[in-house]
């Protein structure tokens, strides 16, 4: 979801690592949430809502470009 929302770039590896934490923090800042890097209930709700909007209207999303030039890591279900 993070990649589809423009908050993650790189390869997805299935791990919730430092690159994933950075993507979550980016998403949280962008959506006015406390930038903790942890996906709490409120963050997940915002992510699902934003993702549903992108899926229902693909022209509204970021095109999955993401941020940064990281070495490609992410968490299952969140980064991918």
mmCIF file with all atom_site columns, N, CA and C in Angstrom:
data_model
loop_
_atom_site.group_PDB
_atom_site.id
_atom_site.type_symbol
_atom_site.label_atom_id
_atom_site.label_alt_id
_atom_site.label_comp_id
_atom_site.label_asym_id
_atom_site.label_entity_id
_atom_site.label_seq_id
_atom_site.pdbx_PDB_ins_code
_atom_site.Cartn_x
_atom_site.Cartn_y
_atom_site.Cartn_z
_atom_site.occupancy
_atom_site.B_iso_or_equiv
_atom_site.pdbx_formal_charge
_atom_site.auth_seq_id
_atom_site.auth_comp_id
_atom_site.auth_asym_id
_atom_site.auth_atom_id
_atom_site.pdbx_PDB_model_num
ATOM 1   N N  . UNK A 1 1  ? 0.820   -1.195 0.000   1.00 0.00 ? 1  UNK A N  1
ATOM 2   C CA . UNK A 1 1  ? 0.000   0.000  0.000   1.00 0.00 ? 1  UNK A CA 1
ATOM 3   C C  . UNK A 1 1  ? 0.864   1.259  0.000   1.00 0.00 ? 1  UNK A C  1
ATOM 4   N N  . UNK A 1 2  ? 1.936   1.248  0.784   1.00 0.00 ? 2  UNK A N  1
ATOM 5   C CA . UNK A 1 2  ? 2.788   2.444  0.838   1.00 0.00 ? 2  UNK A CA 1
ATOM 6   C C  . UNK A 1 2  ? 3.308   2.827  -0.538  1.00 0.00 ? 2  UNK A C  1
ATOM 7   N N  . UNK A 1 3  ? 3.710   1.843  -1.301  1.00 0.00 ? 3  UNK A N  1
ATOM 8   C CA . UNK A 1 3  ? 4.249   2.122  -2.634  1.00 0.00 ? 3  UNK A CA 1
ATOM 9   C C  . UNK A 1 3  ? 3.174   2.733  -3.529  1.00 0.00 ? 3  UNK A C  1
ATOM 10  N N  . UNK A 1 4  ? 1.986   2.186  -3.491  1.00 0.00 ? 4  UNK A N  1
ATOM 11  C CA . UNK A 1 4  ? 0.876   2.708  -4.289  1.00 0.00 ? 4  UNK A CA 1
ATOM 12  C C  . UNK A 1 4  ? 0.486   4.119  -3.878  1.00 0.00 ? 4  UNK A C  1
ATOM 13  N N  . UNK A 1 5  ? 0.760   4.458  -2.620  1.00 0.00 ? 5  UNK A N  1
ATOM 14  C CA . UNK A 1 5  ? 0.398   5.774  -2.095  1.00 0.00 ? 5  UNK A CA 1
ATOM 15  C C  . UNK A 1 5  ? 1.518   6.796  -2.224  1.00 0.00 ? 5  UNK A C  1
ATOM 16  N N  . UNK A 1 6  ? 2.642   6.380  -2.800  1.00 0.00 ? 6  UNK A N  1
ATOM 17  C CA . UNK A 1 6  ? 3.749   7.303  -3.011  1.00 0.00 ? 6  UNK A CA 1
ATOM 18  C C  . UNK A 1 6  ? 4.619   7.532  -1.788  1.00 0.00 ? 6  UNK A C  1
ATOM 19  N N  . UNK A 1 7  ? 4.546   6.636  -0.818  1.00 0.00 ? 7  UNK A N  1
ATOM 20  C CA . UNK A 1 7  ? 5.329   6.797  0.404   1.00 0.00 ? 7  UNK A CA 1
ATOM 21  C C  . UNK A 1 7  ? 6.439   5.756  0.535   1.00 0.00 ? 7  UNK A C  1
ATOM 22  N N  . UNK A 1 8  ? 6.727   5.044  -0.525  1.00 0.00 ? 8  UNK A N  1
ATOM 23  C CA . UNK A 1 8  ? 7.757   3.995  -0.480  1.00 0.00 ? 8  UNK A CA 1
ATOM 24  C C  . UNK A 1 8  ? 8.291   3.778  -1.880  1.00 0.00 ? 8  UNK A C  1
ATOM 25  N N  . UNK A 1 9  ? 9.593   3.584  -1.988  1.00 0.00 ? 9  UNK A N  1
ATOM 26  C CA . UNK A 1 9  ? 10.153  3.222  -3.282  1.00 0.00 ? 9  UNK A CA 1
ATOM 27  C C  . UNK A 1 9  ? 11.176  2.119  -3.087  1.00 0.00 ? 9  UNK A C  1
ATOM 28  N N  . UNK A 1 10 ? 11.432  1.400  -4.110  1.00 0.00 ? 10 UNK A N  1
ATOM 29  C CA . UNK A 1 10 ? 12.403  0.316  -4.032  1.00 0.00 ? 10 UNK A CA 1
ATOM 30  C C  . UNK A 1 10 ? 11.739  -1.042 -4.145  1.00 0.00 ? 10 UNK A C  1
ATOM 31  N N  . UNK A 1 11 ? 12.532  -2.047 -3.991  1.00 0.00 ? 11 UNK A N  1
ATOM 32  C CA . UNK A 1 11 ? 12.050  -3.421 -4.078  1.00 0.00 ? 11 UNK A CA 1
ATOM 33  C C  . UNK A 1 11 ? 11.362  -3.823 -2.774  1.00 0.00 ? 11 UNK A C  1
ATOM 34  N N  . UNK A 1 12 ? 10.346  -4.654 -2.887  1.00 0.00 ? 12 UNK A N  1
ATOM 35  C CA . UNK A 1 12 ? 9.636   -5.159 -1.721  1.00 0.00 ? 12 UNK A CA 1
ATOM 36  C C  . UNK A 1 12 ? 10.325  -6.449 -1.287  1.00 0.00 ? 12 UNK A C  1
ATOM 37  N N  . UNK A 1 13 ? 10.690  -6.553 0.002   1.00 0.00 ? 13 UNK A N  1
ATOM 38  C CA . UNK A 1 13 ? 11.381  -7.764 0.457   1.00 0.00 ? 13 UNK A CA 1
ATOM 39  C C  . UNK A 1 13 ? 10.622  -8.526 1.530   1.00 0.00 ? 13 UNK A C  1
ATOM 40  N N  . UNK A 1 14 ? 9.484   -8.003 1.989   1.00 0.00 ? 14 UNK A N  1
ATOM 41  C CA . UNK A 1 14 ? 8.692   -8.724 2.971   1.00 0.00 ? 14 UNK A CA 1
ATOM 42  C C  . UNK A 1 14 ? 9.077   -8.460 4.415   1.00 0.00 ? 14 UNK A C  1
ATOM 43  N N  . UNK A 1 15 ? 10.008  -7.534 4.657   1.00 0.00 ? 15 UNK A N  1
ATOM 44  C CA . UNK A 1 15 ? 10.443  -7.229 6.018   1.00 0.00 ? 15 UNK A CA 1
ATOM 45  C C  . UNK A 1 15 ? 10.048  -5.805 6.408   1.00 0.00 ? 15 UNK A C  1
ATOM 46  N N  . UNK A 1 16 ? 9.681   -5.649 7.662   1.00 0.00 ? 16 UNK A N  1
ATOM 47  C CA . UNK A 1 16 ? 9.376   -4.325 8.210   1.00 0.00 ? 16 UNK A CA 1
ATOM 48  C C  . UNK A 1 16 ? 10.676  -3.789 8.790   1.00 0.00 ? 16 UNK A C  1
ATOM 49  N N  . UNK A 1 17 ? 11.459  -3.179 7.923   1.00 0.00 ? 17 UNK A N  1
ATOM 50  C CA . UNK A 1 17 ? 12.790  -2.724 8.312   1.00 0.00 ? 17 UNK A CA 1
ATOM 51  C C  . UNK A 1 17 ? 12.871  -1.204 8.297   1.00 0.00 ? 17 UNK A C  1
ATOM 52  N N  . UNK A 1 18 ? 14.086  -0.660 8.361   1.00 0.00 ? 18 UNK A N  1
ATOM 53  C CA . UNK A 1 18 ? 14.272  0.798  8.437   1.00 0.00 ? 18 UNK A CA 1
ATOM 54  C C  . UNK A 1 18 ? 13.670  1.544  7.250   1.00 0.00 ? 18 UNK A C  1
ATOM 55  N N  . UNK A 1 19 ? 13.733  0.957  6.076   1.00 0.00 ? 19 UNK A N  1
ATOM 56  C CA . UNK A 1 19 ? 13.181  1.618  4.894   1.00 0.00 ? 19 UNK A CA 1
ATOM 57  C C  . UNK A 1 19 ? 11.646  1.666  4.990   1.00 0.00 ? 19 UNK A C  1
ATOM 58  N N  . UNK A 1 20 ? 11.063  0.608  5.512   1.00 0.00 ? 20 UNK A N  1
ATOM 59  C CA . UNK A 1 20 ? 9.613   0.585  5.702   1.00 0.00 ? 20 UNK A CA 1
ATOM 60  C C  . UNK A 1 20 ? 9.206   1.622  6.749   1.00 0.00 ? 20 UNK A C  1
ATOM 61  N N  . UNK A 1 21 ? 9.952   1.701  7.835   1.00 0.00 ? 21 UNK A N  1
ATOM 62  C CA . UNK A 1 21 ? 9.667   2.686  8.879   1.00 0.00 ? 21 UNK A CA 1
ATOM 63  C C  . UNK A 1 21 ? 9.702   4.088  8.282   1.00 0.00 ? 21 UNK A C  1
ATOM 64  N N  . UNK A 1 22 ? 10.686  4.363  7.436   1.00 0.00 ? 22 UNK A N  1
ATOM 65  C CA . UNK A 1 22 ? 10.770  5.676  6.774   1.00 0.00 ? 22 UNK A CA 1
ATOM 66  C C  . UNK A 1 22 ? 9.546   5.940  5.915   1.00 0.00 ? 22 UNK A C  1
ATOM 67  N N  . UNK A 1 23 ? 9.086   4.926  5.196   1.00 0.00 ? 23 UNK A N  1
ATOM 68  C CA . UNK A 1 23 ? 7.891   5.079  4.370   1.00 0.00 ? 23 UNK A CA 1
ATOM 69  C C  . UNK A 1 23 ? 6.647   5.350  5.201   1.00 0.00 ? 23 UNK A C  1
ATOM 70  N N  . UNK A 1 24 ? 6.532   4.660  6.327   1.00 0.00 ? 24 UNK A N  1
ATOM 71  C CA . UNK A 1 24 ? 5.387   4.868  7.215   1.00 0.00 ? 24 UNK A CA 1
ATOM 72  C C  . UNK A 1 24 ? 5.439   6.283  7.785   1.00 0.00 ? 24 UNK A C  1
ATOM 73  N N  . UNK A 1 25 ? 6.626   6.727  8.202   1.00 0.00 ? 25 UNK A N  1
ATOM 74  C CA . UNK A 1 25 ? 6.762   8.088  8.727   1.00 0.00 ? 25 UNK A CA 1
ATOM 75  C C  . UNK A 1 25 ? 6.389   9.121  7.667   1.00 0.00 ? 25 UNK A C  1
ATOM 76  N N  . UNK A 1 26 ? 6.821   8.890  6.438   1.00 0.00 ? 26 UNK A N  1
ATOM 77  C CA . UNK A 1 26 ? 6.475   9.809  5.348   1.00 0.00 ? 26 UNK A CA 1
ATOM 78  C C  . UNK A 1 26 ? 4.959   9.875  5.184   1.00 0.00 ? 26 UNK A C  1
ATOM 79  N N  . UNK A 1 27 ? 4.307   8.724  5.154   1.00 0.00 ? 27 UNK A N  1
ATOM 80  C CA . UNK A 1 27 ? 2.854   8.680  5.026   1.00 0.00 ? 27 UNK A CA 1
ATOM 81  C C  . UNK A 1 27 ? 2.199   9.421  6.190   1.00 0.00 ? 27 UNK A C  1
ATOM 82  N N  . UNK A 1 28 ? 2.667   9.160  7.409   1.00 0.00 ? 28 UNK A N  1
ATOM 83  C CA . UNK A 1 28 ? 2.073   9.793  8.585   1.00 0.00 ? 28 UNK A CA 1
ATOM 84  C C  . UNK A 1 28 ? 2.205   11.314 8.525   1.00 0.00 ? 28 UNK A C  1
ATOM 85  N N  . UNK A 1 29 ? 3.376   11.807 8.167   1.00 0.00 ? 29 UNK A N  1
ATOM 86  C CA . UNK A 1 29 ? 3.577   13.259 8.066   1.00 0.00 ? 29 UNK A CA 1
ATOM 87  C C  . UNK A 1 29 ? 2.647   13.850 7.011   1.00 0.00 ? 29 UNK A C  1
ATOM 88  N N  . UNK A 1 30 ? 2.570   13.190 5.877   1.00 0.00 ? 30 UNK A N  1
ATOM 89  C CA . UNK A 1 30 ? 1.756   13.653 4.753   1.00 0.00 ? 30 UNK A CA 1
ATOM 90  C C  . UNK A 1 30 ? 0.270   13.735 5.122   1.00 0.00 ? 30 UNK A C  1
ATOM 91  N N  . UNK A 1 31 ? -0.150  12.892 6.060   1.00 0.00 ? 31 UNK A N  1
ATOM 92  C CA . UNK A 1 31 ? -1.566  12.821 6.422   1.00 0.00 ? 31 UNK A CA 1
ATOM 93  C C  . UNK A 1 31 ? -1.854  13.385 7.810   1.00 0.00 ? 31 UNK A C  1
ATOM 94  N N  . UNK A 1 32 ? -0.912  14.171 8.346   1.00 0.00 ? 32 UNK A N  1
ATOM 95  C CA . UNK A 1 32 ? -1.145  14.863 9.606   1.00 0.00 ? 32 UNK A CA 1
ATOM 96  C C  . UNK A 1 32 ? -1.195  13.973 10.833  1.00 0.00 ? 32 UNK A C  1
ATOM 97  N N  . UNK A 1 33 ? -0.551  12.824 10.762  1.00 0.00 ? 33 UNK A N  1
ATOM 98  C CA . UNK A 1 33 ? -0.503  11.905 11.900  1.00 0.00 ? 33 UNK A CA 1
ATOM 99  C C  . UNK A 1 33 ? 0.850   12.033 12.596  1.00 0.00 ? 33 UNK A C  1
ATOM 100 N N  . UNK A 1 34 ? 0.932   11.644 13.863  1.00 0.00 ? 34 UNK A N  1
ATOM 101 C CA . UNK A 1 34 ? 2.241   11.624 14.521  1.00 0.00 ? 34 UNK A CA 1
ATOM 102 C C  . UNK A 1 34 ? 3.183   10.671 13.777  1.00 0.00 ? 34 UNK A C  1
ATOM 103 N N  . UNK A 1 35 ? 4.367   11.157 13.430  1.00 0.00 ? 35 UNK A N  1
ATOM 104 C CA . UNK A 1 35 ? 5.317   10.364 12.634  1.00 0.00 ? 35 UNK A CA 1
ATOM 105 C C  . UNK A 1 35 ? 6.131   9.453  13.532  1.00 0.00 ? 35 UNK A C  1
ATOM 106 N N  . UNK A 1 36 ? 5.549   8.321  13.890  1.00 0.00 ? 36 UNK A N  1
ATOM 107 C CA . UNK A 1 36 ? 6.191   7.361  14.780  1.00 0.00 ? 36 UNK A CA 1
ATOM 108 C C  . UNK A 1 36 ? 6.889   6.239  14.022  1.00 0.00 ? 36 UNK A C  1
ATOM 109 N N  . UNK A 1 37 ? 6.431   5.964  12.815  1.00 0.00 ? 37 UNK A N  1
ATOM 110 C CA . UNK A 1 37 ? 6.972   4.839  12.050  1.00 0.00 ? 37 UNK A CA 1
ATOM 111 C C  . UNK A 1 37 ? 6.288   3.523  12.379  1.00 0.00 ? 37 UNK A C  1
ATOM 112 N N  . UNK A 1 38 ? 5.401   3.552  13.358  1.00 0.00 ? 38 UNK A N  1
ATOM 113 C CA . UNK A 1 38 ? 4.626   2.369  13.726  1.00 0.00 ? 38 UNK A CA 1
ATOM 114 C C  . UNK A 1 38 ? 3.231   2.503  13.133  1.00 0.00 ? 38 UNK A C  1
ATOM 115 N N  . UNK A 1 39 ? 2.703   1.391  12.687  1.00 0.00 ? 39 UNK A N  1
ATOM 116 C CA . UNK A 1 39 ? 1.362   1.412  12.101  1.00 0.00 ? 39 UNK A CA 1
ATOM 117 C C  . UNK A 1 39 ? 0.350   1.083  13.202  1.00 0.00 ? 39 UNK A C  1
ATOM 118 N N  . UNK A 1 40 ? -0.180  2.149  13.797  1.00 0.00 ? 40 UNK A N  1
ATOM 119 C CA . UNK A 1 40 ? -1.221  1.971  14.802  1.00 0.00 ? 40 UNK A CA 1
ATOM 120 C C  . UNK A 1 40 ? -2.580  1.918  14.100  1.00 0.00 ? 40 UNK A C  1
ATOM 121 N N  . UNK A 1 41 ? -3.623  1.810  14.879  1.00 0.00 ? 41 UNK A N  1
ATOM 122 C CA . UNK A 1 41 ? -4.975  1.685  14.312  1.00 0.00 ? 41 UNK A CA 1
ATOM 123 C C  . UNK A 1 41 ? -5.334  2.879  13.425  1.00 0.00 ? 41 UNK A C  1
ATOM 124 N N  . UNK A 1 42 ? -5.028  4.077  13.897  1.00 0.00 ? 42 UNK A N  1
ATOM 125 C CA . UNK A 1 42 ? -5.376  5.291  13.139  1.00 0.00 ? 42 UNK A CA 1
ATOM 126 C C  . UNK A 1 42 ? -4.602  5.361  11.815  1.00 0.00 ? 42 UNK A C  1
ATOM 127 N N  . UNK A 1 43 ? -3.318  5.023  11.865  1.00 0.00 ? 43 UNK A N  1
ATOM 128 C CA . UNK A 1 43 ? -2.507  5.023  10.641  1.00 0.00 ? 43 UNK A CA 1
ATOM 129 C C  . UNK A 1 43 ? -3.047  4.001  9.650   1.00 0.00 ? 43 UNK A C  1
ATOM 130 N N  . UNK A 1 44 ? -3.358  2.808  10.118  1.00 0.00 ? 44 UNK A N  1
ATOM 131 C CA . UNK A 1 44 ? -3.880  1.773  9.222   1.00 0.00 ? 44 UNK A CA 1
ATOM 132 C C  . UNK A 1 44 ? -5.191  2.202  8.598   1.00 0.00 ? 44 UNK A C  1
ATOM 133 N N  . UNK A 1 45 ? -6.061  2.818  9.376   1.00 0.00 ? 45 UNK A N  1
ATOM 134 C CA . UNK A 1 45 ? -7.338  3.288  8.834   1.00 0.00 ? 45 UNK A CA 1
ATOM 135 C C  . UNK A 1 45 ? -7.109  4.309  7.726   1.00 0.00 ? 45 UNK A C  1
ATOM 136 N N  . UNK A 1 46 ? -6.190  5.253  7.948   1.00 0.00 ? 46 UNK A N  1
ATOM 137 C CA . UNK A 1 46 ? -5.895  6.264  6.919   1.00 0.00 ? 46 UNK A CA 1
ATOM 138 C C  . UNK A 1 46 ? -5.276  5.627  5.681   1.00 0.00 ? 46 UNK A C  1
ATOM 139 N N  . UNK A 1 47 ? -4.393  4.652  5.905   1.00 0.00 ? 47 UNK A N  1
ATOM 140 C CA . UNK A 1 47 ? -3.758  3.985  4.766   1.00 0.00 ? 47 UNK A CA 1
ATOM 141 C C  . UNK A 1 47 ? -4.789  3.238  3.927   1.00 0.00 ? 47 UNK A C  1
ATOM 142 N N  . UNK A 1 48 ? -5.670  2.514  4.579   1.00 0.00 ? 48 UNK A N  1
ATOM 143 C CA . UNK A 1 48 ? -6.701  1.755  3.860   1.00 0.00 ? 48 UNK A CA 1
ATOM 144 C C  . UNK A 1 48 ? -7.619  2.707  3.109   1.00 0.00 ? 48 UNK A C  1
ATOM 145 N N  . UNK A 1 49 ? -8.023  3.793  3.748   1.00 0.00 ? 49 UNK A N  1
ATOM 146 C CA . UNK A 1 49 ? -8.884  4.774  3.094   1.00 0.00 ? 49 UNK A CA 1
ATOM 147 C C  . UNK A 1 49 ? -8.194  5.372  1.865   1.00 0.00 ? 49 UNK A C  1
ATOM 148 N N  . UNK A 1 50 ? -6.938  5.802  2.045   1.00 0.00 ? 50 UNK A N  1
ATOM 149 C CA . UNK A 1 50 ? -6.192  6.398  0.935   1.00 0.00 ? 50 UNK A CA 1
ATOM 150 C C  . UNK A 1 50 ? -5.976  5.383  -0.179  1.00 0.00 ? 50 UNK A C  1
ATOM 151 N N  . UNK A 1 51 ? -5.656  4.158  0.176   1.00 0.00 ? 51 UNK A N  1
ATOM 152 C CA . UNK A 1 51 ? -5.430  3.105  -0.814  1.00 0.00 ? 51 UNK A CA 1
ATOM 153 C C  . UNK A 1 51 ? -6.711  2.815  -1.595  1.00 0.00 ? 51 UNK A C  1
ATOM 154 N N  . UNK A 1 52 ? -7.825  2.735  -0.891  1.00 0.00 ? 52 UNK A N  1
ATOM 155 C CA . UNK A 1 52 ? -9.107  2.496  -1.565  1.00 0.00 ? 52 UNK A CA 1
ATOM 156 C C  . UNK A 1 52 ? -9.410  3.601  -2.575  1.00 0.00 ? 52 UNK A C  1
ATOM 157 N N  . UNK A 1 53 ? -9.061  4.824  -2.238  1.00 0.00 ? 53 UNK A N  1
ATOM 158 C CA . UNK A 1 53 ? -9.283  5.942  -3.172  1.00 0.00 ? 53 UNK A CA 1
ATOM 159 C C  . UNK A 1 53 ? -8.402  5.807  -4.406  1.00 0.00 ? 53 UNK A C  1
ATOM 160 N N  . UNK A 1 54 ? -7.160  5.383  -4.213  1.00 0.00 ? 54 UNK A N  1
ATOM 161 C CA . UNK A 1 54 ? -6.244  5.205  -5.343  1.00 0.00 ? 54 UNK A CA 1
ATOM 162 C C  . UNK A 1 54 ? -6.721  4.061  -6.233  1.00 0.00 ? 54 UNK A C  1
ATOM 163 N N  . UNK A 1 55 ? -7.156  2.979  -5.619  1.00 0.00 ? 55 UNK A N  1
ATOM 164 C CA . UNK A 1 55 ? -7.619  1.817  -6.383  1.00 0.00 ? 55 UNK A CA 1
ATOM 165 C C  . UNK A 1 55 ? -8.888  2.150  -7.152  1.00 0.00 ? 55 UNK A C  1
ATOM 166 N N  . UNK A 1 56 ? -9.794  2.910  -6.537  1.00 0.00 ? 56 UNK A N  1
ATOM 167 C CA . UNK A 1 56 ? -11.052 3.236  -7.213  1.00 0.00 ? 56 UNK A CA 1
ATOM 168 C C  . UNK A 1 56 ? -10.872 4.321  -8.266  1.00 0.00 ? 56 UNK A C  1
ATOM 169 N N  . UNK A 1 57 ? -9.796  5.117  -8.163  1.00 0.00 ? 57 UNK A N  1
ATOM 170 C CA . UNK A 1 57 ? -9.518  6.166  -9.147  1.00 0.00 ? 57 UNK A CA 1
ATOM 171 C C  . UNK A 1 57 ? -8.006  6.233  -9.358  1.00 0.00 ? 57 UNK A C  1
ATOM 172 N N  . UNK A 1 58 ? -7.459  5.359  -10.197 1.00 0.00 ? 58 UNK A N  1
ATOM 173 C CA . UNK A 1 58 ? -6.007  5.257  -10.362 1.00 0.00 ? 58 UNK A CA 1
ATOM 174 C C  . UNK A 1 58 ? -5.335  6.552  -10.810 1.00 0.00 ? 58 UNK A C  1
ATOM 175 N N  . UNK A 1 59 ? -6.045  7.473  -11.433 1.00 0.00 ? 59 UNK A N  1
ATOM 176 C CA . UNK A 1 59 ? -5.442  8.728  -11.884 1.00 0.00 ? 59 UNK A CA 1
ATOM 177 C C  . UNK A 1 59 ? -5.173  9.675  -10.727 1.00 0.00 ? 59 UNK A C  1
ATOM 178 N N  . UNK A 1 60 ? -5.774  9.415  -9.568  1.00 0.00 ? 60 UNK A N  1
ATOM 179 C CA . UNK A 1 60 ? -5.616  10.255 -8.401  1.00 0.00 ? 60 UNK A CA 1
ATOM 180 C C  . UNK A 1 60 ? -4.341  9.904  -7.633  1.00 0.00 ? 60 UNK A C  1
ATOM 181 N N  . UNK A 1 61 ? -3.818  8.688  -7.780  1.00 0.00 ? 61 UNK A N  1
ATOM 182 C CA . UNK A 1 61 ? -2.664  8.222  -7.018  1.00 0.00 ? 61 UNK A CA 1
ATOM 183 C C  . UNK A 1 61 ? -1.356  8.765  -7.543  1.00 0.00 ? 61 UNK A C  1
ATOM 184 N N  . UNK A 1 62 ? -0.273  8.255  -6.969  1.00 0.00 ? 62 UNK A N  1
ATOM 185 C CA . UNK A 1 62 ? 1.065   8.738  -7.306  1.00 0.00 ? 62 UNK A CA 1
ATOM 186 C C  . UNK A 1 62 ? 1.686   7.956  -8.445  1.00 0.00 ? 62 UNK A C  1
ATOM 187 N N  . UNK A 1 63 ? 1.003   6.919  -8.893  1.00 0.00 ? 63 UNK A N  1
ATOM 188 C CA . UNK A 1 63 ? 1.594   6.079  -9.925  1.00 0.00 ? 63 UNK A CA 1
ATOM 189 C C  . UNK A 1 63 ? 2.592   5.095  -9.339  1.00 0.00 ? 63 UNK A C  1
ATOM 190 N N  . UNK A 1 64 ? 2.612   4.975  -8.011  1.00 0.00 ? 64 UNK A N  1
ATOM 191 C CA . UNK A 1 64 ? 3.477   4.017  -7.355  1.00 0.00 ? 64 UNK A CA 1
ATOM 192 C C  . UNK A 1 64 ? 4.949   4.386  -7.386  1.00 0.00 ? 64 UNK A C  1
ATOM 193 N N  . UNK A 1 65 ? 5.250   5.668  -7.602  1.00 0.00 ? 65 UNK A N  1
ATOM 194 C CA . UNK A 1 65 ? 6.646   6.077  -7.704  1.00 0.00 ? 65 UNK A CA 1
ATOM 195 C C  . UNK A 1 65 ? 7.361   6.062  -6.366  1.00 0.00 ? 65 UNK A C  1
ATOM 196 N N  . UNK A 1 66 ? 6.692   6.399  -5.301  1.00 0.00 ? 66 UNK A N  1
ATOM 197 C CA . UNK A 1 66 ? 7.307   6.375  -3.989  1.00 0.00 ? 66 UNK A CA 1
ATOM 198 C C  . UNK A 1 66 ? 8.285   7.505  -3.780  1.00 0.00 ? 66 UNK A C  1
ATOM 199 N N  . UNK A 1 67 ? 8.974   7.453  -2.654  1.00 0.00 ? 67 UNK A N  1
ATOM 200 C CA . UNK A 1 67 ? 9.944   8.480  -2.307  1.00 0.00 ? 67 UNK A CA 1
ATOM 201 C C  . UNK A 1 67 ? 11.317  7.876  -2.161  1.00 0.00 ? 67 UNK A C  1
ATOM 202 N N  . UNK A 1 68 ? 12.317  8.714  -2.186  1.00 0.00 ? 68 UNK A N  1
ATOM 203 C CA . UNK A 1 68 ? 13.675  8.279  -1.901  1.00 0.00 ? 68 UNK A CA 1
ATOM 204 C C  . UNK A 1 68 ? 14.247  7.349  -2.940  1.00 0.00 ? 68 UNK A C  1
ATOM 205 N N  . UNK A 1 69 ? 15.480  6.989  -2.758  1.00 0.00 ? 69 UNK A N  1
ATOM 206 C CA . UNK A 1 69 ? 16.157  6.085  -3.675  1.00 0.00 ? 69 UNK A CA 1
ATOM 207 C C  . UNK A 1 69 ? 16.706  4.887  -2.955  1.00 0.00 ? 69 UNK A C  1
ATOM 208 N N  . UNK A 1 70 ? 15.961  4.443  -1.934  1.00 0.00 ? 70 UNK A N  1
ATOM 209 C CA . UNK A 1 70 ? 16.422  3.356  -1.081  1.00 0.00 ? 70 UNK A CA 1
ATOM 210 C C  . UNK A 1 70 ? 16.790  2.089  -1.831  1.00 0.00 ? 70 UNK A C  1
ATOM 211 N N  . UNK A 1 71 ? 17.426  1.193  -1.101  1.00 0.00 ? 71 UNK A N  1
ATOM 212 C CA . UNK A 1 71 ? 17.905  -0.054 -1.678  1.00 0.00 ? 71 UNK A CA 1
ATOM 213 C C  . UNK A 1 71 ? 16.788  -1.072 -1.814  1.00 0.00 ? 71 UNK A C  1
ATOM 214 N N  . UNK A 1 72 ? 15.568  -0.665 -1.592  1.00 0.00 ? 72 UNK A N  1
ATOM 215 C CA . UNK A 1 72 ? 14.428  -1.535 -1.843  1.00 0.00 ? 72 UNK A CA 1
ATOM 216 C C  . UNK A 1 72 ? 14.121  -2.523 -0.757  1.00 0.00 ? 72 UNK A C  1
ATOM 217 N N  . UNK A 1 73 ? 13.444  -2.078 0.242   1.00 0.00 ? 73 UNK A N  1
ATOM 218 C CA . UNK A 1 73 ? 12.986  -2.966 1.285   1.00 0.00 ? 73 UNK A CA 1
ATOM 219 C C  . UNK A 1 73 ? 11.602  -2.511 1.700   1.00 0.00 ? 73 UNK A C  1
ATOM 220 N N  . UNK A 1 74 ? 10.794  -3.437 2.215   1.00 0.00 ? 74 UNK A N  1
ATOM 221 C CA . UNK A 1 74 ? 9.463   -3.066 2.638   1.00 0.00 ? 74 UNK A CA 1
ATOM 222 C C  . UNK A 1 74 ? 8.810   -4.160 3.450   1.00 0.00 ? 74 UNK A C  1
ATOM 223 N N  . UNK A 1 75 ? 7.694   -3.860 4.020   1.00 0.00 ? 75 UNK A N  1
ATOM 224 C CA . UNK A 1 75 ? 6.980   -4.828 4.842   1.00 0.00 ? 75 UNK A CA 1
ATOM 225 C C  . UNK A 1 75 ? 5.778   -5.383 4.118   1.00 0.00 ? 75 UNK A C  1
ATOM 226 N N  . UNK A 1 76 ? 5.533   -6.656 4.286   1.00 0.00 ? 76 UNK A N  1
ATOM 227 C CA . UNK A 1 76 ? 4.378   -7.272 3.652   1.00 0.00 ? 76 UNK A CA 1
ATOM 228 C C  . UNK A 1 76 ? 3.102   -6.615 4.126   1.00 0.00 ? 76 UNK A C  1
ATOM 229 N N  . UNK A 1 77 ? 2.231   -6.347 3.198   1.00 0.00 ? 77 UNK A N  1
ATOM 230 C CA . UNK A 1 77 ? 0.948   -5.765 3.533   1.00 0.00 ? 77 UNK A CA 1
ATOM 231 C C  . UNK A 1 77 ? 1.008   -4.254 3.721   1.00 0.00 ? 77 UNK A C  1
ATOM 232 N N  . UNK A 1 78 ? 2.182   -3.733 3.969   1.00 0.00 ? 78 UNK A N  1
ATOM 233 C CA . UNK A 1 78 ? 2.309   -2.296 4.156   1.00 0.00 ? 78 UNK A CA 1
ATOM 234 C C  . UNK A 1 78 ? 3.184   -1.726 3.043   1.00 0.00 ? 78 UNK A C  1
ATOM 235 N N  . UNK A 1 79 ? 4.378   -2.258 2.866   1.00 0.00 ? 79 UNK A N  1
ATOM 236 C CA . UNK A 1 79 ? 5.258   -1.788 1.798   1.00 0.00 ? 79 UNK A CA 1
ATOM 237 C C  . UNK A 1 79 ? 4.877   -2.368 0.460   1.00 0.00 ? 79 UNK A C  1
ATOM 238 N N  . UNK A 1 80 ? 4.149   -3.419 0.439   1.00 0.00 ? 80 UNK A N  1
ATOM 239 C CA . UNK A 1 80 ? 3.839   -4.066 -0.821  1.00 0.00 ? 80 UNK A CA 1
ATOM 240 C C  . UNK A 1 80 ? 2.451   -4.389 -0.900  1.00 0.00 ? 80 UNK A C  1
#
